[in-house]
Amino acid sequence: MFKLTSLNLNGLRSAATKGVADWVAELAPDCICMQEIRVQASDIEGRFEEMAGLKGHFHFAEKKGYAGTAIYTKHKPSQVVVGWGDAEFDAEGRYLELRFDTPKRKFSVISCYFPSGSSGEERQEAKFRFLKGFFPHLVALKKEREFVLCGDINIAHKEIDLKNWRGNQKNSGFLPEERAWMTKLLDAGAEGAGLVDVYRMLKPDTTGDAYTWWSNRGQAYANNVGWRLDYHLATPKTAALARTEQIYKTVKFSDHAPITVDYDFKL
């Protein structure tokens, strides 16, 4: 099995103080994709190059203490792709792709941190720019290779993906335009990208069990007033190899829960 985990950390250094390395060692994934690492190269040196025997690769944001992505892996990649070619969002460290290619196979693991639009109209417009540019990138990538994109997508796709869907229809993360983008991404027709929401393939009907993020306000976590914002998005052939999933709701390194999917293949 290929065990692949995704986790938004809200800061690698903060998560380290909460024992993330010990948890990764116990989980023993083949790869763990991290988002919002909020560190620079100088913070990594001598401290975070490896975690639980996994080798780390990173895409740092230019702005200190902001965004950033990482992948820790048991297997040596054939190529490391930092950024997806958009200057605005590559400066924010939002995309890291590890390629594990062989003569018989082209396969990538991607850690991606989609922008949030919740802080105001300016960031929501940035989020829409990201979605517009990122869609054709994924379409092109799917034509040439198999992949799994793990990440904090910052979109709850359907009503079953958040507790208070009625009251959030005008809020970032559940806007009609964002949900339509996800629908198109998962559409196997001529206009869609034809990717697969792996968790929903395995668990088509779960509601409260599916949430991966809870607001720090009020008693959202205690009352499970959550959102499903963290995804595995895979090409169809790879998604078909997904066997089991797990969301670790009691693991609290940030306001997000880690999610793991086991795929029936080996690198």
PDB file of C-alpha atoms in Angstrom:
ATOM      1  CA  MET A   1       0.000   0.000   0.000  1.00  0.00           C
ATOM      2  CA  PHE A   2       0.982   3.613  -0.637  1.00  0.00           C
ATOM      3  CA  LYS A   3      -0.035   5.623   2.432  1.00  0.00           C
ATOM      4  CA  LEU A   4      -0.536   9.301   1.603  1.00  0.00           C
ATOM      5  CA  THR A   5      -1.447  11.947   4.186  1.00  0.00           C
ATOM      6  CA  SER A   6      -2.399  15.610   3.916  1.00  0.00           C
ATOM      7  CA  LEU A   7      -2.281  18.165   6.723  1.00  0.00           C
ATOM      8  CA  ASN A   8      -2.581  21.941   7.014  1.00  0.00           C
ATOM      9  CA  LEU A   9      -0.234  22.778   9.875  1.00  0.00           C
ATOM     10  CA  ASN A  10      -0.819  26.479  10.555  1.00  0.00           C
ATOM     11  CA  GLY A  11       2.932  26.637  11.073  1.00  0.00           C
ATOM     12  CA  LEU A  12       5.579  23.915  11.009  1.00  0.00           C
ATOM     13  CA  ARG A  13       7.407  25.266  14.051  1.00  0.00           C
ATOM     14  CA  SER A  14       4.168  25.401  16.046  1.00  0.00           C
ATOM     15  CA  ALA A  15       3.262  21.849  15.034  1.00  0.00           C
ATOM     16  CA  ALA A  16       6.749  20.686  16.001  1.00  0.00           C
ATOM     17  CA  THR A  17       6.186  21.862  19.567  1.00  0.00           C
ATOM     18  CA  LYS A  18       2.973  19.807  19.599  1.00  0.00           C
ATOM     19  CA  GLY A  19       4.740  16.596  18.595  1.00  0.00           C
ATOM     20  CA  VAL A  20       4.032  16.334  14.893  1.00  0.00           C
ATOM     21  CA  ALA A  21       7.262  14.403  14.238  1.00  0.00           C
ATOM     22  CA  ASP A  22       6.317  11.706  16.768  1.00  0.00           C
ATOM     23  CA  TRP A  23       2.847  11.456  15.233  1.00  0.00           C
ATOM     24  CA  VAL A  24       4.285  11.073  11.715  1.00  0.00           C
ATOM     25  CA  ALA A  25       6.656   8.385  12.992  1.00  0.00           C
ATOM     26  CA  GLU A  26       3.726   6.475  14.466  1.00  0.00           C
ATOM     27  CA  LEU A  27       1.574   6.910  11.350  1.00  0.00           C
ATOM     28  CA  ALA A  28       4.452   5.868   9.053  1.00  0.00           C
ATOM     29  CA  PRO A  29       3.150   7.309   5.756  1.00  0.00           C
ATOM     30  CA  ASP A  30       5.010   6.960   2.474  1.00  0.00           C
ATOM     31  CA  CYS A  31       4.406  10.674   1.873  1.00  0.00           C
ATOM     32  CA  ILE A  32       2.879  13.452   3.925  1.00  0.00           C
ATOM     33  CA  CYS A  33       1.818  16.652   2.172  1.00  0.00           C
ATOM     34  CA  MET A  34       1.769  19.766   4.330  1.00  0.00           C
ATOM     35  CA  GLN A  35       0.252  23.175   3.731  1.00  0.00           C
ATOM     36  CA  GLU A  36       0.684  26.517   5.483  1.00  0.00           C
ATOM     37  CA  ILE A  37       4.117  25.635   6.834  1.00  0.00           C
ATOM     38  CA  ARG A  38       4.916  29.351   7.419  1.00  0.00           C
ATOM     39  CA  VAL A  39       8.712  28.951   7.401  1.00  0.00           C
ATOM     40  CA  GLN A  40      11.719  29.991   5.346  1.00  0.00           C
ATOM     41  CA  ALA A  41      14.748  27.977   4.240  1.00  0.00           C
ATOM     42  CA  SER A  42      16.711  29.339   7.206  1.00  0.00           C
ATOM     43  CA  ASP A  43      14.141  27.845   9.590  1.00  0.00           C
ATOM     44  CA  ILE A  44      14.534  24.405   7.995  1.00  0.00           C
ATOM     45  CA  GLU A  45      18.321  24.141   8.210  1.00  0.00           C
ATOM     46  CA  GLY A  46      19.484  21.759  10.894  1.00  0.00           C
ATOM     47  CA  ARG A  47      15.948  21.146  12.126  1.00  0.00           C
ATOM     48  CA  PHE A  48      13.341  20.154   9.562  1.00  0.00           C
ATOM     49  CA  GLU A  49      15.232  18.668   6.602  1.00  0.00           C
ATOM     50  CA  GLU A  50      13.854  15.298   7.657  1.00  0.00           C
ATOM     51  CA  MET A  51      10.934  14.134   9.765  1.00  0.00           C
ATOM     52  CA  ALA A  52      10.532  10.623  11.125  1.00  0.00           C
ATOM     53  CA  GLY A  53      13.000   9.342   8.524  1.00  0.00           C
ATOM     54  CA  LEU A  54      11.216  11.077   5.639  1.00  0.00           C
ATOM     55  CA  LYS A  55      13.089  13.545   3.425  1.00  0.00           C
ATOM     56  CA  GLY A  56      11.535  16.995   3.199  1.00  0.00           C
ATOM     57  CA  HIS A  57      10.983  19.135   0.106  1.00  0.00           C
ATOM     58  CA  PHE A  58       9.613  22.662   0.310  1.00  0.00           C
ATOM     59  CA  HIS A  59       8.032  25.605  -1.499  1.00  0.00           C
ATOM     60  CA  PHE A  60       8.527  28.700   0.639  1.00  0.00           C
ATOM     61  CA  ALA A  61       6.491  31.875   0.388  1.00  0.00           C
ATOM     62  CA  GLU A  62       8.477  35.040  -0.203  1.00  0.00           C
ATOM     63  CA  LYS A  63       6.644  36.675   2.694  1.00  0.00           C
ATOM     64  CA  LYS A  64       7.919  35.499   6.078  1.00  0.00           C
ATOM     65  CA  GLY A  65       5.504  33.578   8.263  1.00  0.00           C
ATOM     66  CA  TYR A  66       3.061  33.030   5.424  1.00  0.00           C
ATOM     67  CA  ALA A  67       1.591  30.074   3.508  1.00  0.00           C
ATOM     68  CA  GLY A  68       4.125  27.626   2.010  1.00  0.00           C
ATOM     69  CA  THR A  69       3.934  23.906   1.243  1.00  0.00           C
ATOM     70  CA  ALA A  70       6.015  20.809   1.955  1.00  0.00           C
ATOM     71  CA  ILE A  71       6.153  17.113   1.176  1.00  0.00           C
ATOM     72  CA  TYR A  72       8.040  14.622   3.322  1.00  0.00           C
ATOM     73  CA  THR A  73       8.673  11.373   1.494  1.00  0.00           C
ATOM     74  CA  LYS A  74      10.119   7.912   2.070  1.00  0.00           C
ATOM     75  CA  HIS A  75      10.911   7.590  -1.645  1.00  0.00           C
ATOM     76  CA  LYS A  76      13.355   9.654  -3.658  1.00  0.00           C
ATOM     77  CA  PRO A  77      11.569  11.681  -6.347  1.00  0.00           C
ATOM     78  CA  SER A  78      12.782  11.687  -9.923  1.00  0.00           C
ATOM     79  CA  GLN A  79      12.003  15.425 -10.121  1.00  0.00           C
ATOM     80  CA  VAL A  80      10.897  18.216  -7.785  1.00  0.00           C
ATOM     81  CA  VAL A  81       8.638  20.886  -9.297  1.00  0.00           C
ATOM     82  CA  VAL A  82       8.381  24.061  -7.217  1.00  0.00           C
ATOM     83  CA  GLY A  83       5.443  26.233  -8.283  1.00  0.00           C
ATOM     84  CA  TRP A  84       3.039  25.809 -11.189  1.00  0.00           C
ATOM     85  CA  GLY A  85       4.101  28.778 -13.292  1.00  0.00           C
ATOM     86  CA  ASP A  86       1.917  31.602 -11.943  1.00  0.00           C
ATOM     87  CA  ALA A  87       4.099  34.409 -10.573  1.00  0.00           C
ATOM     88  CA  GLU A  88       1.490  35.746  -8.152  1.00  0.00           C
ATOM     89  CA  PHE A  89       0.779  32.462  -6.423  1.00  0.00           C
ATOM     90  CA  ASP A  90       4.201  30.887  -6.773  1.00  0.00           C
ATOM     91  CA  ALA A  91       5.440  33.821  -4.681  1.00  0.00           C
ATOM     92  CA  GLU A  92       3.109  32.569  -1.957  1.00  0.00           C
ATOM     93  CA  GLY A  93       4.554  29.037  -1.940  1.00  0.00           C
ATOM     94  CA  ARG A  94       1.297  27.315  -2.798  1.00  0.00           C
ATOM     95  CA  TYR A  95       2.359  24.385  -5.023  1.00  0.00           C
ATOM     96  CA  LEU A  96       4.908  21.609  -4.661  1.00  0.00           C
ATOM     97  CA  GLU A  97       4.994  18.560  -6.940  1.00  0.00           C
ATOM     98  CA  LEU A  98       7.179  15.495  -6.502  1.00  0.00           C
ATOM     99  CA  ARG A  99       7.458  13.255  -9.545  1.00  0.00           C
ATOM    100  CA  PHE A 100       8.157   9.548  -9.146  1.00  0.00           C
ATOM    101  CA  ASP A 101       8.624   8.580 -12.770  1.00  0.00           C
ATOM    102  CA  THR A 102       9.856   5.280 -14.138  1.00  0.00           C
ATOM    103  CA  PRO A 103      10.129   4.051 -17.750  1.00  0.00           C
ATOM    104  CA  LYS A 104       6.673   2.512 -17.313  1.00  0.00           C
ATOM    105  CA  ARG A 105       4.938   5.183 -15.265  1.00  0.00           C
ATOM    106  CA  LYS A 106       4.545   8.920 -14.795  1.00  0.00           C
ATOM    107  CA  PHE A 107       3.185   9.698 -11.340  1.00  0.00           C
ATOM    108  CA  SER A 108       3.176  12.798  -9.130  1.00  0.00           C
ATOM    109  CA  VAL A 109       2.249  13.695  -5.575  1.00  0.00           C
ATOM    110  CA  ILE A 110       1.248  17.340  -5.191  1.00  0.00           C
ATOM    111  CA  SER A 111       0.858  19.429  -2.052  1.00  0.00           C
ATOM    112  CA  CYS A 112      -1.283  22.493  -2.741  1.00  0.00           C
ATOM    113  CA  TYR A 113      -2.622  25.299  -0.566  1.00  0.00           C
ATOM    114  CA  PHE A 114      -5.499  27.150  -2.210  1.00  0.00           C
ATOM    115  CA  PRO A 115      -5.980  30.795  -1.206  1.00  0.00           C
ATOM    116  CA  SER A 116      -8.628  31.704   1.323  1.00  0.00           C
ATOM    117  CA  GLY A 117     -11.014  34.525   0.545  1.00  0.00           C
ATOM    118  CA  SER A 118     -12.422  34.863   4.037  1.00  0.00           C
ATOM    119  CA  SER A 119     -10.406  37.943   5.014  1.00  0.00           C
ATOM    120  CA  GLY A 120     -12.112  40.212   2.498  1.00  0.00           C
ATOM    121  CA  GLU A 121     -13.007  41.041  -1.086  1.00  0.00           C
ATOM    122  CA  GLU A 122      -9.398  41.548  -2.207  1.00  0.00           C
ATOM    123  CA  ARG A 123      -8.355  38.047  -1.180  1.00  0.00           C
ATOM    124  CA  GLN A 124     -11.540  36.562  -2.615  1.00  0.00           C
ATOM    125  CA  GLU A 125     -10.671  38.098  -5.976  1.00  0.00           C
ATOM    126  CA  ALA A 126      -7.191  36.573  -5.652  1.00  0.00           C
ATOM    127  CA  LYS A 127      -8.807  33.211  -4.937  1.00  0.00           C
ATOM    128  CA  PHE A 128     -10.887  33.500  -8.104  1.00  0.00           C
ATOM    129  CA  ARG A 129      -7.729  34.333 -10.091  1.00  0.00           C
ATOM    130  CA  PHE A 130      -6.058  31.242  -8.640  1.00  0.00           C
ATOM    131  CA  LEU A 131      -8.987  28.997  -9.561  1.00  0.00           C
ATOM    132  CA  LYS A 132      -9.149  30.390 -13.090  1.00  0.00           C
ATOM    133  CA  GLY A 133      -5.460  29.784 -13.753  1.00  0.00           C
ATOM    134  CA  PHE A 134      -5.111  26.525 -11.869  1.00  0.00           C
ATOM    135  CA  PHE A 135      -7.869  24.662 -13.722  1.00  0.00           C
ATOM    136  CA  PRO A 136      -6.066  24.526 -17.115  1.00  0.00           C
ATOM    137  CA  HIS A 137      -2.841  23.583 -15.320  1.00  0.00           C
ATOM    138  CA  LEU A 138      -4.519  20.500 -13.835  1.00  0.00           C
ATOM    139  CA  VAL A 139      -6.160  19.628 -17.161  1.00  0.00           C
ATOM    140  CA  ALA A 140      -2.782  19.753 -18.908  1.00  0.00           C
ATOM    141  CA  LEU A 141      -1.088  17.762 -16.151  1.00  0.00           C
ATOM    142  CA  LYS A 142      -3.747  15.039 -16.304  1.00  0.00           C
ATOM    143  CA  LYS A 143      -3.074  14.566 -20.015  1.00  0.00           C
ATOM    144  CA  GLU A 144       0.543  13.645 -19.372  1.00  0.00           C
ATOM    145  CA  ARG A 145       0.648  11.877 -15.992  1.00  0.00           C
ATOM    146  CA  GLU A 146      -1.150  10.240 -13.103  1.00  0.00           C
ATOM    147  CA  PHE A 147      -1.250  12.268  -9.890  1.00  0.00           C
ATOM    148  CA  VAL A 148      -2.783  12.812  -6.485  1.00  0.00           C
ATOM    149  CA  LEU A 149      -3.186  16.400  -5.348  1.00  0.00           C
ATOM    150  CA  CYS A 150      -3.414  16.692  -1.570  1.00  0.00           C
ATOM    151  CA  GLY A 151      -4.313  19.970  -0.055  1.00  0.00           C
ATOM    152  CA  ASP A 152      -6.286  22.539   1.808  1.00  0.00           C
ATOM    153  CA  ILE A 153      -8.637  23.472  -1.027  1.00  0.00           C
ATOM    154  CA  ASN A 154     -10.565  26.040   1.045  1.00  0.00           C
ATOM    155  CA  ILE A 155     -13.815  24.989  -0.662  1.00  0.00           C
ATOM    156  CA  ALA A 156     -16.612  22.849   0.738  1.00  0.00           C
ATOM    157  CA  HIS A 157     -18.099  21.347  -2.390  1.00  0.00           C
ATOM    158  CA  LYS A 158     -21.600  20.236  -1.391  1.00  0.00           C
ATOM    159  CA  GLU A 159     -24.150  20.749   1.365  1.00  0.00           C
ATOM    160  CA  ILE A 160     -23.000  17.576   3.131  1.00  0.00           C
ATOM    161  CA  ASP A 161     -19.485  19.038   3.354  1.00  0.00           C
ATOM    162  CA  LEU A 162     -20.265  21.553   6.093  1.00  0.00           C
ATOM    163  CA  LYS A 163     -22.541  21.809   9.085  1.00  0.00           C
ATOM    164  CA  ASN A 164     -24.252  25.159   8.508  1.00  0.00           C
ATOM    165  CA  TRP A 165     -24.577  25.158   4.734  1.00  0.00           C
ATOM    166  CA  ARG A 166     -27.690  27.326   4.680  1.00  0.00           C
ATOM    167  CA  GLY A 167     -26.022  30.162   6.549  1.00  0.00           C
ATOM    168  CA  ASN A 168     -22.757  30.004   4.587  1.00  0.00           C
ATOM    169  CA  GLN A 169     -23.969  30.348   1.002  1.00  0.00           C
ATOM    170  CA  LYS A 170     -22.631  33.913   0.801  1.00  0.00           C
ATOM    171  CA  ASN A 171     -19.381  33.148   2.608  1.00  0.00           C
ATOM    172  CA  SER A 172     -16.005  32.342   1.087  1.00  0.00           C
ATOM    173  CA  GLY A 173     -15.477  28.620   0.867  1.00  0.00           C
ATOM    174  CA  PHE A 174     -19.086  27.877  -0.035  1.00  0.00           C
ATOM    175  CA  LEU A 175     -19.815  30.495  -2.676  1.00  0.00           C
ATOM    176  CA  PRO A 176     -21.751  29.285  -5.736  1.00  0.00           C
ATOM    177  CA  GLU A 177     -18.810  30.181  -8.019  1.00  0.00           C
ATOM    178  CA  GLU A 178     -16.364  28.148  -5.912  1.00  0.00           C
ATOM    179  CA  ARG A 179     -18.676  25.155  -5.738  1.00  0.00           C
ATOM    180  CA  ALA A 180     -19.266  25.329  -9.505  1.00  0.00           C
ATOM    181  CA  TRP A 181     -15.476  25.300 -10.016  1.00  0.00           C
ATOM    182  CA  MET A 182     -15.223  22.102  -7.957  1.00  0.00           C
ATOM    183  CA  THR A 183     -18.098  20.524  -9.865  1.00  0.00           C
ATOM    184  CA  LYS A 184     -16.350  21.307 -13.143  1.00  0.00           C
ATOM    185  CA  LEU A 185     -13.055  19.955 -11.800  1.00  0.00           C
ATOM    186  CA  LEU A 186     -14.742  16.636 -11.015  1.00  0.00           C
ATOM    187  CA  ASP A 187     -16.803  16.503 -14.216  1.00  0.00           C
ATOM    188  CA  ALA A 188     -15.681  13.697 -16.512  1.00  0.00           C
ATOM    189  CA  GLY A 189     -17.381  15.317 -19.510  1.00  0.00           C
ATOM    190  CA  ALA A 190     -15.775  17.353 -22.268  1.00  0.00           C
ATOM    191  CA  GLU A 191     -15.836  20.613 -20.290  1.00  0.00           C
ATOM    192  CA  GLY A 192     -14.565  19.152 -17.027  1.00  0.00           C
ATOM    193  CA  ALA A 193     -11.148  18.149 -15.736  1.00  0.00           C
ATOM    194  CA  GLY A 194     -12.290  14.656 -14.818  1.00  0.00           C
ATOM    195  CA  LEU A 195     -10.518  14.421 -11.471  1.00  0.00           C
ATOM    196  CA  VAL A 196     -11.855  12.310  -8.614  1.00  0.00           C
ATOM    197  CA  ASP A 197     -12.630  13.439  -5.062  1.00  0.00           C
ATOM    198  CA  VAL A 198     -11.137  10.345  -3.454  1.00  0.00           C
ATOM    199  CA  TYR A 199     -12.709  10.731  -0.020  1.00  0.00           C
ATOM    200  CA  ARG A 200     -16.177  11.106  -1.534  1.00  0.00           C
ATOM    201  CA  MET A 201     -15.568   8.113  -3.792  1.00  0.00           C
ATOM    202  CA  LEU A 202     -14.927   6.037  -0.668  1.00  0.00           C
ATOM    203  CA  LYS A 203     -17.450   7.762   1.611  1.00  0.00           C
ATOM    204  CA  PRO A 204     -20.232   9.205  -0.565  1.00  0.00           C
ATOM    205  CA  ASP A 205     -22.715   9.989   2.194  1.00  0.00           C
ATOM    206  CA  THR A 206     -20.835  11.010   5.363  1.00  0.00           C
ATOM    207  CA  THR A 207     -21.538  14.418   6.862  1.00  0.00           C
ATOM    208  CA  GLY A 208     -20.105  15.154  10.311  1.00  0.00           C
ATOM    209  CA  ASP A 209     -17.447  12.465   9.965  1.00  0.00           C
ATOM    210  CA  ALA A 210     -16.147  14.189   6.829  1.00  0.00           C
ATOM    211  CA  TYR A 211     -15.197  17.545   8.360  1.00  0.00           C
ATOM    212  CA  THR A 212     -11.517  18.475   8.455  1.00  0.00           C
ATOM    213  CA  TRP A 213     -11.653  22.090   9.688  1.00  0.00           C
ATOM    214  CA  TRP A 214     -13.336  23.892  12.563  1.00  0.00           C
ATOM    215  CA  SER A 215     -13.389  27.584  13.348  1.00  0.00           C
ATOM    216  CA  ASN A 216     -11.591  28.656  16.510  1.00  0.00           C
ATOM    217  CA  ARG A 217     -14.642  30.732  17.403  1.00  0.00           C
ATOM    218  CA  GLY A 218     -17.127  29.538  19.979  1.00  0.00           C
ATOM    219  CA  GLN A 219     -17.444  25.811  20.457  1.00  0.00           C
ATOM    220  CA  ALA A 220     -17.183  24.846  16.788  1.00  0.00           C
ATOM    221  CA  TYR A 221     -14.835  21.907  17.363  1.00  0.00           C
ATOM    222  CA  ALA A 222     -16.624  20.660  20.487  1.00  0.00           C
ATOM    223  CA  ASN A 223     -19.943  20.742  18.648  1.00  0.00           C
ATOM    224  CA  ASN A 224     -18.469  19.462  15.363  1.00  0.00           C
ATOM    225  CA  VAL A 225     -19.594  22.559  13.478  1.00  0.00           C
ATOM    226  CA  GLY A 226     -17.075  21.909  10.740  1.00  0.00           C
ATOM    227  CA  TRP A 227     -16.212  22.062   7.059  1.00  0.00           C
ATOM    228  CA  ARG A 228     -14.572  19.569   4.711  1.00  0.00           C
ATOM    229  CA  LEU A 229     -11.759  21.652   3.225  1.00  0.00           C
ATOM    230  CA  ASP A 230      -8.928  19.102   2.890  1.00  0.00           C
ATOM    231  CA  TYR A 231      -8.939  16.781  -0.112  1.00  0.00           C
ATOM    232  CA  HIS A 232      -7.230  14.089  -2.123  1.00  0.00           C
ATOM    233  CA  LEU A 233      -7.944  14.883  -5.790  1.00  0.00           C
ATOM    234  CA  ALA A 234      -6.689  12.176  -8.104  1.00  0.00           C
ATOM    235  CA  THR A 235      -6.633  11.099 -11.719  1.00  0.00           C
ATOM    236  CA  PRO A 236      -9.212   8.331 -12.289  1.00  0.00           C
ATOM    237  CA  LYS A 237      -6.809   5.380 -12.606  1.00  0.00           C
ATOM    238  CA  THR A 238      -5.040   6.333  -9.386  1.00  0.00           C
ATOM    239  CA  ALA A 239      -8.286   7.076  -7.556  1.00  0.00           C
ATOM    240  CA  ALA A 240      -9.526   3.604  -8.467  1.00  0.00           C
ATOM    241  CA  LEU A 241      -6.672   2.195  -6.384  1.00  0.00           C
ATOM    242  CA  ALA A 242      -7.815   3.984  -3.195  1.00  0.00           C
ATOM    243  CA  ARG A 243      -8.842   1.477  -0.575  1.00  0.00           C
ATOM    244  CA  THR A 244      -9.261   3.121   2.825  1.00  0.00           C
ATOM    245  CA  GLU A 245      -9.421   6.630   4.265  1.00  0.00           C
ATOM    246  CA  GLN A 246      -9.093   8.116   7.710  1.00  0.00           C
ATOM    247  CA  ILE A 247      -9.619  11.608   9.121  1.00  0.00           C
ATOM    248  CA  TYR A 248      -7.832  12.081  12.443  1.00  0.00           C
ATOM    249  CA  LYS A 249     -10.219  14.407  14.257  1.00  0.00           C
ATOM    250  CA  THR A 250      -8.547  14.098  17.650  1.00  0.00           C
ATOM    251  CA  VAL A 251      -5.109  15.010  16.279  1.00  0.00           C
ATOM    252  CA  LYS A 252      -4.771  18.740  16.931  1.00  0.00           C
ATOM    253  CA  PHE A 253      -1.698  20.332  15.398  1.00  0.00           C
ATOM    254  CA  SER A 254      -3.847  23.115  13.937  1.00  0.00           C
ATOM    255  CA  ASP A 255      -7.500  23.905  13.221  1.00  0.00           C
ATOM    256  CA  HIS A 256      -7.360  21.254  10.464  1.00  0.00           C
ATOM    257  CA  ALA A 257      -7.435  17.463  10.860  1.00  0.00           C
ATOM    258  CA  PRO A 258      -5.022  15.266   8.900  1.00  0.00           C
ATOM    259  CA  ILE A 259      -6.497  12.964   6.254  1.00  0.00           C
ATOM    260  CA  THR A 260      -4.886   9.746   4.997  1.00  0.00           C
ATOM    261  CA  VAL A 261      -5.780   7.552   2.037  1.00  0.00           C
ATOM    262  CA  ASP A 262      -4.205   4.168   1.382  1.00  0.00           C
ATOM    263  CA  TYR A 263      -3.715   3.368  -2.313  1.00  0.00           C
ATOM    264  CA  ASP A 264      -3.149  -0.156  -3.587  1.00  0.00           C
ATOM    265  CA  PHE A 265       0.200   0.325  -5.270  1.00  0.00           C
ATOM    266  CA  LYS A 266       3.835   0.871  -4.385  1.00  0.00           C
ATOM    267  CA  LEU A 267       6.323   3.399  -5.732  1.00  0.00           C
TER     268      LEU A 267
END
